[in-house]
CSV table of C-alpha atoms and ligand atoms in Angstrom, one decimal:
chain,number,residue,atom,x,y,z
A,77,UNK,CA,3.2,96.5,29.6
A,78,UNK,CA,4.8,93.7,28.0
A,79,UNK,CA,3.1,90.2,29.1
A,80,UNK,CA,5.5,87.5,28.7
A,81,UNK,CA,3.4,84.8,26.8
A,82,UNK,CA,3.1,80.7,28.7
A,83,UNK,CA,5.3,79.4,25.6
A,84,UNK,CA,8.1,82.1,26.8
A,85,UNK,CA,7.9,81.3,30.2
A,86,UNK,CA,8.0,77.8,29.3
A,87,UNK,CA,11.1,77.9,26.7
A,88,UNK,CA,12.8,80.2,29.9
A,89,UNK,CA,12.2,77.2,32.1
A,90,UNK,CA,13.6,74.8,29.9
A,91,UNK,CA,16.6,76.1,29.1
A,92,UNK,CA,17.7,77.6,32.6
A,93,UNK,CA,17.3,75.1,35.1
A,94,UNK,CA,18.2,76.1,38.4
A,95,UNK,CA,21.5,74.7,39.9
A,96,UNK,CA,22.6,74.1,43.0
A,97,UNK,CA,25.1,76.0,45.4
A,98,UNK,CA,27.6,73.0,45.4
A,99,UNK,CA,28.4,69.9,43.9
A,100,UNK,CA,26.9,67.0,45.4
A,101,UNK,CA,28.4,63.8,46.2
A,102,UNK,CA,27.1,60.6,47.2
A,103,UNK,CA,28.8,57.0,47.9
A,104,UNK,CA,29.6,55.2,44.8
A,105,UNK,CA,30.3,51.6,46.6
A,106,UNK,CA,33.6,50.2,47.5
A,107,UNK,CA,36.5,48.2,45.4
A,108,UNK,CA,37.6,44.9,46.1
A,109,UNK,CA,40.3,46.5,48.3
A,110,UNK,CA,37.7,47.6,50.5
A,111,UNK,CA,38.3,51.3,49.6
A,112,UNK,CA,35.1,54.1,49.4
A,113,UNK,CA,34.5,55.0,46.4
A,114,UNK,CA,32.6,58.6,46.1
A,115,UNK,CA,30.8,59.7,42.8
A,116,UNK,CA,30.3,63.7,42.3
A,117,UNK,CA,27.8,65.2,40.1
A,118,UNK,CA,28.5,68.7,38.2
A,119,UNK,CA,26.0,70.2,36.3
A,120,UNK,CA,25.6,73.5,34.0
A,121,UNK,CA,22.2,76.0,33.8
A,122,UNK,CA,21.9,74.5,30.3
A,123,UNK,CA,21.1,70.9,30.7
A,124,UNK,CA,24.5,69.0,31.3
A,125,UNK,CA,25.4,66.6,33.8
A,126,UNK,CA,28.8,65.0,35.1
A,127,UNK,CA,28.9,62.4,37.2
A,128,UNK,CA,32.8,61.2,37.8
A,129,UNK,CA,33.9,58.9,40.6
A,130,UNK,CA,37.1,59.0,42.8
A,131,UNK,CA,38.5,55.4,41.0
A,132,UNK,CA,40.6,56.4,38.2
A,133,UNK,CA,39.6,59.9,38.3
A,134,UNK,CA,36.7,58.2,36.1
A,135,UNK,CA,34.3,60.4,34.0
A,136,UNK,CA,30.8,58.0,34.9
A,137,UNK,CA,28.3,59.4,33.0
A,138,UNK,CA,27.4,62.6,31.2
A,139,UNK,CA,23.7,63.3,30.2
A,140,UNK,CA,23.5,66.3,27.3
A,141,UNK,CA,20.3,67.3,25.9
A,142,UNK,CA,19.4,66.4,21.9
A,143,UNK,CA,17.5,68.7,19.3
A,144,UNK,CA,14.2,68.5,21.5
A,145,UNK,CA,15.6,69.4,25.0
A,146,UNK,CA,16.2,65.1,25.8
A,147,UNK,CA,19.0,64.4,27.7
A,148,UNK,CA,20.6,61.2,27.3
A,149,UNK,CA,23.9,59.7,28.8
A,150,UNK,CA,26.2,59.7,26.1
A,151,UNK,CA,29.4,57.6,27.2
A,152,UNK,CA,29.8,54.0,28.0
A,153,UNK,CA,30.4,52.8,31.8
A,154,UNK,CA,28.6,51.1,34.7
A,155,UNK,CA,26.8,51.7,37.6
A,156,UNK,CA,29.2,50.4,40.1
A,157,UNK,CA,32.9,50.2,40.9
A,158,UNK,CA,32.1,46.7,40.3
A,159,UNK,CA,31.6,46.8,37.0
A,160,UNK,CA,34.9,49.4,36.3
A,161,UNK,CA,36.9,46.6,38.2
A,162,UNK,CA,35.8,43.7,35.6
A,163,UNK,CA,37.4,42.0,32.7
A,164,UNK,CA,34.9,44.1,30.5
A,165,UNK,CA,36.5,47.3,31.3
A,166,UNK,CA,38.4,49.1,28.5
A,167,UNK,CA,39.1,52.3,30.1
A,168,UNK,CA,36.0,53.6,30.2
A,169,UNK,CA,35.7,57.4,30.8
A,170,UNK,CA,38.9,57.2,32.9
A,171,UNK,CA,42.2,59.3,33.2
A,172,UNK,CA,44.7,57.2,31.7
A,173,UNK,CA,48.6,57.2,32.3
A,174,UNK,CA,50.8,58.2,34.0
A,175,UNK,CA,51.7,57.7,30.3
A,176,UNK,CA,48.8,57.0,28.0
A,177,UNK,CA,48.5,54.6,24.7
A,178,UNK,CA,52.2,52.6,23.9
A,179,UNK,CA,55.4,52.5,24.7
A,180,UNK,CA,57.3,50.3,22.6
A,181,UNK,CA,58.0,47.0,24.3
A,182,UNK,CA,57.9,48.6,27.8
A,183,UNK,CA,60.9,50.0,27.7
A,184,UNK,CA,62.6,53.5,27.8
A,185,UNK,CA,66.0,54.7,28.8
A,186,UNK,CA,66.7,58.1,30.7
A,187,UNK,CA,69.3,60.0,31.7
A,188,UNK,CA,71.4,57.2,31.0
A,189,UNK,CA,69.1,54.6,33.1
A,190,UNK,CA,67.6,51.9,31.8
A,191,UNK,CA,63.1,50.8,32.7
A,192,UNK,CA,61.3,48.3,32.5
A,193,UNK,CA,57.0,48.9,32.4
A,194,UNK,CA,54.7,45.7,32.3
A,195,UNK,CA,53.9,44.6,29.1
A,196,UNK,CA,50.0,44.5,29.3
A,197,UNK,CA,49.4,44.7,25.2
A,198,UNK,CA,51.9,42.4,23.5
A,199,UNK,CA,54.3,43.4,22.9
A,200,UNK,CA,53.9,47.2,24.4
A,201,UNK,CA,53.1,49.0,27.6
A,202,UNK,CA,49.3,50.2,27.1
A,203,UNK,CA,48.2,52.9,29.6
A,204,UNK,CA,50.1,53.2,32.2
A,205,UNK,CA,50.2,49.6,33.2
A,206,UNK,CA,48.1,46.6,35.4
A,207,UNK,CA,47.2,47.1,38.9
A,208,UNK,CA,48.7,50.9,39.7
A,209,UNK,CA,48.1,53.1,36.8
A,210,UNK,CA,46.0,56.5,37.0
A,211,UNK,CA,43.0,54.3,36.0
A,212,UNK,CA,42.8,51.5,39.0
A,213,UNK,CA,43.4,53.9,41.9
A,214,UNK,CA,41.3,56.0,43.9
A,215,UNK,CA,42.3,59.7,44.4
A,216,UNK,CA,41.3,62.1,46.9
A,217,UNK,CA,38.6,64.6,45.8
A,218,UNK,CA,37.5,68.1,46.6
A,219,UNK,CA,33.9,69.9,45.0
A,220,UNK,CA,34.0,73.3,44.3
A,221,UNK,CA,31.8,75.9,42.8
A,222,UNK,CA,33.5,79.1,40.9
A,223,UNK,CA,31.6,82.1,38.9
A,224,UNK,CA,28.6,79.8,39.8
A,225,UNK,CA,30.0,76.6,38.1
A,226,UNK,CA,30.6,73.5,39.0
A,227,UNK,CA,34.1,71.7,39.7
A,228,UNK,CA,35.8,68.7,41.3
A,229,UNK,CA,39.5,68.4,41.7
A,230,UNK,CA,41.1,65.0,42.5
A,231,UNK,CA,44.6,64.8,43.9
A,232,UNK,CA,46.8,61.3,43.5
A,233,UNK,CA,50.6,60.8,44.4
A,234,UNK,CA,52.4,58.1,42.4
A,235,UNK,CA,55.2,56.7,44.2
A,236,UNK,CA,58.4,56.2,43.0
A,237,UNK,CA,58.6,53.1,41.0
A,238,UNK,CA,55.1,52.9,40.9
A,239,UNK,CA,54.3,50.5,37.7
A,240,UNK,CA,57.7,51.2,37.0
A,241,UNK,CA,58.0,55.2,36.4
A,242,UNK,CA,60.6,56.7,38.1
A,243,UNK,CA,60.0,59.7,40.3
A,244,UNK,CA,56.8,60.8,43.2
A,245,UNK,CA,54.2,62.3,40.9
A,246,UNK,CA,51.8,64.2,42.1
A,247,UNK,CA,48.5,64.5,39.6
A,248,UNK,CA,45.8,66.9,39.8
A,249,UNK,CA,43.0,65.7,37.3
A,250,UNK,CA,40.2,69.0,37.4
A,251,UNK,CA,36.6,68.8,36.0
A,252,UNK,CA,34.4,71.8,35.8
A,253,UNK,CA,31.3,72.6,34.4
A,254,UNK,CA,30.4,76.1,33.5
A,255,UNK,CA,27.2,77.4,34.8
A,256,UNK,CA,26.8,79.3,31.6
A,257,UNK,CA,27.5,76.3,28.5
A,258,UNK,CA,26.8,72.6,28.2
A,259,UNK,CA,31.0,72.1,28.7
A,260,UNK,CA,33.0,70.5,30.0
A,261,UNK,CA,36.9,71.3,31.1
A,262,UNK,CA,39.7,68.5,31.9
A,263,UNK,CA,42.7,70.4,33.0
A,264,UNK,CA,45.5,68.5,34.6
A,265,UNK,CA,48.8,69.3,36.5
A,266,UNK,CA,51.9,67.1,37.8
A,267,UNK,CA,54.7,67.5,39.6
A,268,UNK,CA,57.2,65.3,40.2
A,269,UNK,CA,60.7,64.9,41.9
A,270,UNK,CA,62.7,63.3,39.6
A,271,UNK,CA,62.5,63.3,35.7
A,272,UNK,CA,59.8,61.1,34.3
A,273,UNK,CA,57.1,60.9,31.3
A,274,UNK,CA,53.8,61.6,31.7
A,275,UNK,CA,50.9,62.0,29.1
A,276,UNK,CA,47.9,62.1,30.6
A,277,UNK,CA,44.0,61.9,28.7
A,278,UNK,CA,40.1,60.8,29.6
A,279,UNK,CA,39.6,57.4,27.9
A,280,UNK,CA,35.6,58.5,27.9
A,281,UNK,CA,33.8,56.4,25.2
A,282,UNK,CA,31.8,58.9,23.2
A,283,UNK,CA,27.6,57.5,21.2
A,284,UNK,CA,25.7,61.1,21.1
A,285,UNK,CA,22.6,59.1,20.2
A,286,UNK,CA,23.0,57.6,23.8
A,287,UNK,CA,25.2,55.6,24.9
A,288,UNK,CA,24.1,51.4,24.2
A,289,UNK,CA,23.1,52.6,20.7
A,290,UNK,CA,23.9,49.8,18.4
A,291,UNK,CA,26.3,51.4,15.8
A,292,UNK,CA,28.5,55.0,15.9
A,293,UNK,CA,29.2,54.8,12.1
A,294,UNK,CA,26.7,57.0,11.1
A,295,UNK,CA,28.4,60.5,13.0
A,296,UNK,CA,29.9,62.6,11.1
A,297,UNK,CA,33.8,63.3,12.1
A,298,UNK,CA,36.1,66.5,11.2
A,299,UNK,CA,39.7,66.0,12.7
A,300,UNK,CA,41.5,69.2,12.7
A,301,UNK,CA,44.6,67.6,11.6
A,302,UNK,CA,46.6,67.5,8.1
A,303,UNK,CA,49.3,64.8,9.0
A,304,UNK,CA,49.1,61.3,11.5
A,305,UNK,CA,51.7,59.0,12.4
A,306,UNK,CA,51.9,55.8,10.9
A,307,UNK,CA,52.4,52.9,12.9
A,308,UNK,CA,54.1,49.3,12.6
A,309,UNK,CA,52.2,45.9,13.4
A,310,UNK,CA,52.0,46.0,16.7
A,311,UNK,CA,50.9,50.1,16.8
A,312,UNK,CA,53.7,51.6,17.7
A,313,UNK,CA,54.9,55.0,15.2
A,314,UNK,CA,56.9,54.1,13.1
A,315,UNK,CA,58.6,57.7,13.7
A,316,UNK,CA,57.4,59.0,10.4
A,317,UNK,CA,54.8,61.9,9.2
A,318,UNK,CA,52.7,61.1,6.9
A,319,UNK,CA,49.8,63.3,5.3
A,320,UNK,CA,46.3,61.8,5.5
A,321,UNK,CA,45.4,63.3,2.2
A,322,UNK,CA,44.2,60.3,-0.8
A,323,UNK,CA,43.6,58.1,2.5
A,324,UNK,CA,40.8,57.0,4.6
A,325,UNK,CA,42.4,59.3,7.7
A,326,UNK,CA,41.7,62.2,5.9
A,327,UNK,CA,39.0,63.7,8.2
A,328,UNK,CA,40.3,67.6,7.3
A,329,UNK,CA,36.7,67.7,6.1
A,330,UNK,CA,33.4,66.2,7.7
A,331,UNK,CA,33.5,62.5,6.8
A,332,UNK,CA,30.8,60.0,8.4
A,333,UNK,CA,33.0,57.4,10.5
A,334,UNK,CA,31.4,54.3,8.2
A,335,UNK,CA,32.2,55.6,4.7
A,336,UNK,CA,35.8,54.5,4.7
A,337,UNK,CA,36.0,52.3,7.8
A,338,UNK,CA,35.6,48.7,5.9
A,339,UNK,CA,39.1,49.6,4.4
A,340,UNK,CA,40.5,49.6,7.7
A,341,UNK,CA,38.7,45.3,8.4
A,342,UNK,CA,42.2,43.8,8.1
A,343,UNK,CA,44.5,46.7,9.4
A,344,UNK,CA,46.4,46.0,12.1
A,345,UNK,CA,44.4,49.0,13.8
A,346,UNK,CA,41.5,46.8,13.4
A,347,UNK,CA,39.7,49.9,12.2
A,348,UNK,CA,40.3,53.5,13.1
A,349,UNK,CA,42.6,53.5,16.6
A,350,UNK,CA,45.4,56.2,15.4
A,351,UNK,CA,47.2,59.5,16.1
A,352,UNK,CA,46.6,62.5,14.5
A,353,UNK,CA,49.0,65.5,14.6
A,354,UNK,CA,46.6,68.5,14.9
A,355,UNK,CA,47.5,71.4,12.8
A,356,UNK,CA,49.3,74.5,14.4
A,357,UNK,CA,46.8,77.1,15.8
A,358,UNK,CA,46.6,79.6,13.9
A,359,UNK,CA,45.7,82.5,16.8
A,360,UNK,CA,48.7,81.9,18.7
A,361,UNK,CA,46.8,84.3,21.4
A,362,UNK,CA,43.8,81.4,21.9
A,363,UNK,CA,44.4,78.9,24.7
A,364,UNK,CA,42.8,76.3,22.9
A,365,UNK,CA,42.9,74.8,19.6
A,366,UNK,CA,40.3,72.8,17.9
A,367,UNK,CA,41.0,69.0,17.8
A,368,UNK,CA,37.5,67.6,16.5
A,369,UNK,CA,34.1,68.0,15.8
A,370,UNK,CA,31.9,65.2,16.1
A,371,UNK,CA,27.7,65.5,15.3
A,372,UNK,CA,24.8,63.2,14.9
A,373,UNK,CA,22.3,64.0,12.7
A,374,UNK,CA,19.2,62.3,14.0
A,375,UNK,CA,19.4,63.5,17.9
A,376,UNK,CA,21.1,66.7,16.6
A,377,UNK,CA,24.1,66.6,19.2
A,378,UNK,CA,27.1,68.1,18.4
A,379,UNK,CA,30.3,68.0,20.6
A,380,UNK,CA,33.5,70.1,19.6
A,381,UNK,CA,36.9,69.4,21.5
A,382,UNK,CA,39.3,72.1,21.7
A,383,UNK,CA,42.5,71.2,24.1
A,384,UNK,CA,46.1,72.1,24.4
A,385,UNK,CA,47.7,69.0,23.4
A,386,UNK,CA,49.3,68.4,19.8
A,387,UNK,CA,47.5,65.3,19.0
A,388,UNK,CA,44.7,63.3,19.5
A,389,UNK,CA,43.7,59.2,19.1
A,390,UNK,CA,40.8,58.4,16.9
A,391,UNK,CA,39.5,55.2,18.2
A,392,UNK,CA,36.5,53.8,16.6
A,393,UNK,CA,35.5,51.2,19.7
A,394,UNK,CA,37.0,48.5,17.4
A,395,UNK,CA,37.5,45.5,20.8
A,396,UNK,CA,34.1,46.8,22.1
A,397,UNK,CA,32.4,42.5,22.4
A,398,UNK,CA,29.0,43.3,23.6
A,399,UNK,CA,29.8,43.5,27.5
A,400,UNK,CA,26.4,45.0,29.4
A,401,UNK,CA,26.8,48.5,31.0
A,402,UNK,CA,24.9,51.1,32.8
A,403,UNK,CA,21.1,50.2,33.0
A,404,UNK,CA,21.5,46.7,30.8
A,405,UNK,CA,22.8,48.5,27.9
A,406,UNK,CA,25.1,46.5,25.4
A,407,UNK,CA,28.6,48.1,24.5
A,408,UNK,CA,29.2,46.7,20.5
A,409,UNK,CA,30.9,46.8,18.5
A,410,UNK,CA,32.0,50.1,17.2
A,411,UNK,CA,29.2,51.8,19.0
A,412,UNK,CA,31.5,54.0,20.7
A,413,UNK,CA,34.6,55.9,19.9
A,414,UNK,CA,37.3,57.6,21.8
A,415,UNK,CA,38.6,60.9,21.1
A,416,UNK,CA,41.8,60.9,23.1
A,417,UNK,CA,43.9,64.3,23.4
A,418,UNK,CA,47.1,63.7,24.2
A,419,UNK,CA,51.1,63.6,22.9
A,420,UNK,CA,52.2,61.2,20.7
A,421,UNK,CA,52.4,57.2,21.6
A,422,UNK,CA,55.6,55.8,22.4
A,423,UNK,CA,57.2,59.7,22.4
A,424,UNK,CA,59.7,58.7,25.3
A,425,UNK,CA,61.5,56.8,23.0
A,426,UNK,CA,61.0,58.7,19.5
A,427,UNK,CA,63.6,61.7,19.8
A,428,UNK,CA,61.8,63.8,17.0
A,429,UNK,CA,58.3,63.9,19.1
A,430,UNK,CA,57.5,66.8,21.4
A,431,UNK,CA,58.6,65.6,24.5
A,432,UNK,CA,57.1,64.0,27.4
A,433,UNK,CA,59.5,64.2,30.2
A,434,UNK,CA,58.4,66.1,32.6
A,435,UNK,CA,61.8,67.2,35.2
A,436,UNK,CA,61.5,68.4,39.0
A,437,UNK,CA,61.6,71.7,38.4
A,438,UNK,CA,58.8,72.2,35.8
A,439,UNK,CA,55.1,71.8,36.1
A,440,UNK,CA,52.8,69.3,34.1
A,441,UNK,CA,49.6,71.5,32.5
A,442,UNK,CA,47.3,70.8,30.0
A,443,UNK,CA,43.5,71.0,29.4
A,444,UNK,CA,40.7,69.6,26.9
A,445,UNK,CA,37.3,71.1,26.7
A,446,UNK,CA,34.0,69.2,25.5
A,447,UNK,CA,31.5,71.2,24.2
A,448,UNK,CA,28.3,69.9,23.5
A,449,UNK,CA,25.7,71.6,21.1
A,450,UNK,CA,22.8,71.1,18.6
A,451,UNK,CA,22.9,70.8,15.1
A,452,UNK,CA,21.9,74.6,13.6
A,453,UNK,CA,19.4,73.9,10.8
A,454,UNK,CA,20.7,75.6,7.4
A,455,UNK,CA,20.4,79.0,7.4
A,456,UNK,CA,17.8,80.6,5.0
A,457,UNK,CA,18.4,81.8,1.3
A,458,UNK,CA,17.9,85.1,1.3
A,459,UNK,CA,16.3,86.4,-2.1
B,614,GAL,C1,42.8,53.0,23.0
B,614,GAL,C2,43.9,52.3,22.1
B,614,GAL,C3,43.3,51.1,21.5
B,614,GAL,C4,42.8,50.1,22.6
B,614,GAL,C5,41.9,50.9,23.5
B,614,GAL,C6,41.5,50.1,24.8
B,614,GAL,O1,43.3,54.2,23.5
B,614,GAL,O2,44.3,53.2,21.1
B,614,GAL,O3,44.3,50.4,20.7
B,614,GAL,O4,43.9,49.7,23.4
B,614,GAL,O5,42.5,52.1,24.0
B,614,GAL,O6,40.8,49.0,24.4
C-alpha cells in the first residue's frame, strides 16, 4: 500500500481548503441615508476571496494567494460605507455607469431628443454622474451557490430620468467565484423600456503585491490590443484609430508599467488613463477574449482578464493623493491601476463606435473574468 507522506498531506491541505455550502453575508454599516448596507463573501477551493457590498454593487476586497501560498488583499477600498461615501473615493472596486468613463460635455442626442447629464469632470460627464449613478446606490442582493461555487447577484432599477438617462433600467451586476479556480466572473444584464446607453465596468483598483504597496510601476503589462483611441485635451476620442506601435501604448508585448510612463508626466492623461481597442478574437467559437495580463514578479501573482467587451481603459492610478484605506494603508500615487473592460468613451456621440444604445426590446449582456495565478518558473533546457 501506498502511504501518502506528511508533506503530501500537507500540500493537499493547503491547496484545497474546504468551502462552505453558501455565501455568507454580514452587515456592512449603513450610508448617510440611513440605508443597510450588506457585504457578501465568495470564496473558491483554491485560496480566493470576494468580499463585495450592496453600495454600488462594490467589489471590497479580494485576498489571492502569492508564490508561497500568502494571500493578500490586492485592491484599494475601505472598511466601511463611510469611507466609500468620502471625498477620497475614486471609484473604487465599484460598478460604474449606467455609462462609464466620458461623454463629451454631457450631452448626447437620440432619436431626435436632445440630454443633458451633469458635468462632474470639466468639461464631460464621468461615470454615470453625482448622486444616482450605479456607484452611489445600494442594490438588492441574492447569494447563491452553483456546481459548488460561489455567487451573488445584485438587482437595481434606474428610473427614468435618473442622472439624466432616459428610460427604467433594470441592471443585474453577477459575481461568482468558481469552486474549482482562483476567478473571478462579472457578468451583467440590462433591460430597459425605452432606448438608452449603457456601458457598464468594475472600477476595482488592481497592486498584486497588496494593496497600500507604495508603487505599481514595477508589474509587468501585456494589453492584447494593436490600435487605441486617441483623445483631445480634455479626454474625450478624438474619433480616430490610431496604432500604438513606435509609442509608449504599445503593450502588444510585456512592458513593465514604469519603463515609458515618465513620457506620459505632462500628457493631458497625466500618465496612462486610455482606451485600447482589443484585437478581434481569433476563435470566434471562445466566449471570451483576452484583454490583459498583468504579473508581479516578486509575490509571483499573475491575473489574466478575458471579457466580452471590445476595449478596455488602462489607468495607471495617476489622481491617487495618498488618502488612507482599509487597515491604515496609504493609496499613492500610481500604486494602483485600473483595468476597465468596457466600450469605447463618449461612443453615444461618435457614430463610427460599436454602439451603446441599448432599445426595449434587446437585452444588455456582457462579462469579464479575473484570473489570478502564479508566475511558472522557466521551464528546463532539455539537453
Ligand atoms: C478612470 C478614468 C480616469 C479617472 C478615474 C477616476 O476610469 O479613466 O480619468 O477619472 O477613473 O479617478
Amino acid at each position: 500500500m501506498i502511504r501518502p507522506t506528511l508533506a503530501v498531506l500537507l500540500l493537499f491541505a493547503v491547496q484545497s481548503i474546504t468551502v462552505g455550502d453558501e455565501p455568507t453575508s454580514e452587515d456592512f454599516g449603513k450610508t448617510k441615508a440611513g440605508q443597510s448596507v450588506e457585504l457578501y463573501t465568495l470564496q473558491s477551493g483554491k485560496g480566493l476571496i470576494a468580499k463585495v457590498m450592496t453600495r454600488g454593487a462594490t467589489l471590497v476586497q479580494l485576498h489571492v494567494p502569492d508564490k508561497n501560498g500568502k494571500s493578500d488583499d490586492v485592491i484599494l477600498g475601505w472598511d466601511d460605507v463611510a469611507g466609500y461615501e468620502s471625498e477620497d473615493n475614486q471609484y473604487f472596486g465599484c460598478t460604474t455607469g449606467r455609462v462609464c468613463n466620458r461623454i463629451a460635455k454631457g450631452q448626447f442626442t437620440l432619436d431626435g431628443k436632445d440630454y443633458t447629464l451633469a458635468i462632474n469632470n470639466e468639461p464631460n460627464h464621468l461615470h454615470g454622474g453625482v448622486e444616482r449613478s450605479l456607484d452611489k446606490v445600494v442594490w438588492k442582493a441574492t447569494g447563491y451557490t452553483r456546481d459548488g461555487g460561489h455567487g451573488v447577484r445584485f438587482n437595481y432599477t434606474s428610473p427614468d430620468g435618473e442622472e439624466g438617462y432616459p428610460g427604467n433600467l433594470n441592471v443585474s451586476v453577477n459575481y461568482y467565484v468558481p469552486k474549482d479556480s482562483n476567478t473571478l466572473t462579472i457578468s451583467y444584464f440590462a433591460k430597459t423600456d425605452a432606448a438608452t446607453p449603457v456601458n457598464l465596468t468594475n472600477h476595482a483598483y488592481f497592486n498584486l503585491a497588496g494593496a497600500g504597496s507604495e508603487t505599481v510601476l514595477d508589474h509587468v503589462l501585456r494589453i492584447n490590443a494593436a490600435t487605441y483611441t486617441p483623445v483631445d485635451d480634455t479626454l474625450i476620442p478624438t474619433g480616430k484609430i490610431e496604432s500604438v506601435s513606435d509609442t509608449v501604448l504599445d503593450f502588444t508585448t510585456p512592458k513593465r508599467i514604469g519603463a515609458r510612463i515618465k513620457k506620459l508626466d505632462d500628457a493631458a492623461t497625466i500618465g496612462y488613463d486610455h482606451n485600447f481597442v482589443l484585437n478581434p478574437q481569433d476563435d470566434k467559437s471562445k466566449f471570451y477574449n483576452l484583454a490583459a495580463s498583468l504579473s508581479h514578479k516578486e509575490s509571483g501573482r499573475t491575473l489574466r482578464i478575458m471579457t466580452k467587451e471590445p476595449a478596455i481603459q488602462f489607468y495607471s492610478g495617476n489622481f491617487l493623493k495618498r488618502q488612507t484605506g482599509k487597515g491604515g494603508k496609504t493609496y499613492a500615487h500610481r500604486s494602483a491601476i485600473c483595468l476597465e473592460t468596457q466600450h469605447f468613451p463618449d461612443s453615444v456621440n461618435q457614430a463610427d463606435f460599436p454602439n451603446t444604445i441599448l432599445k426595449p426590446d434587446e437585452e444588455y449582456k456582457t462579462s469579464t473574468s479575473l484570473q489570478f495565478g502564479i508566475m511558472q518558473p522557466p521551464a528546463a533546457k532539455s539537453e
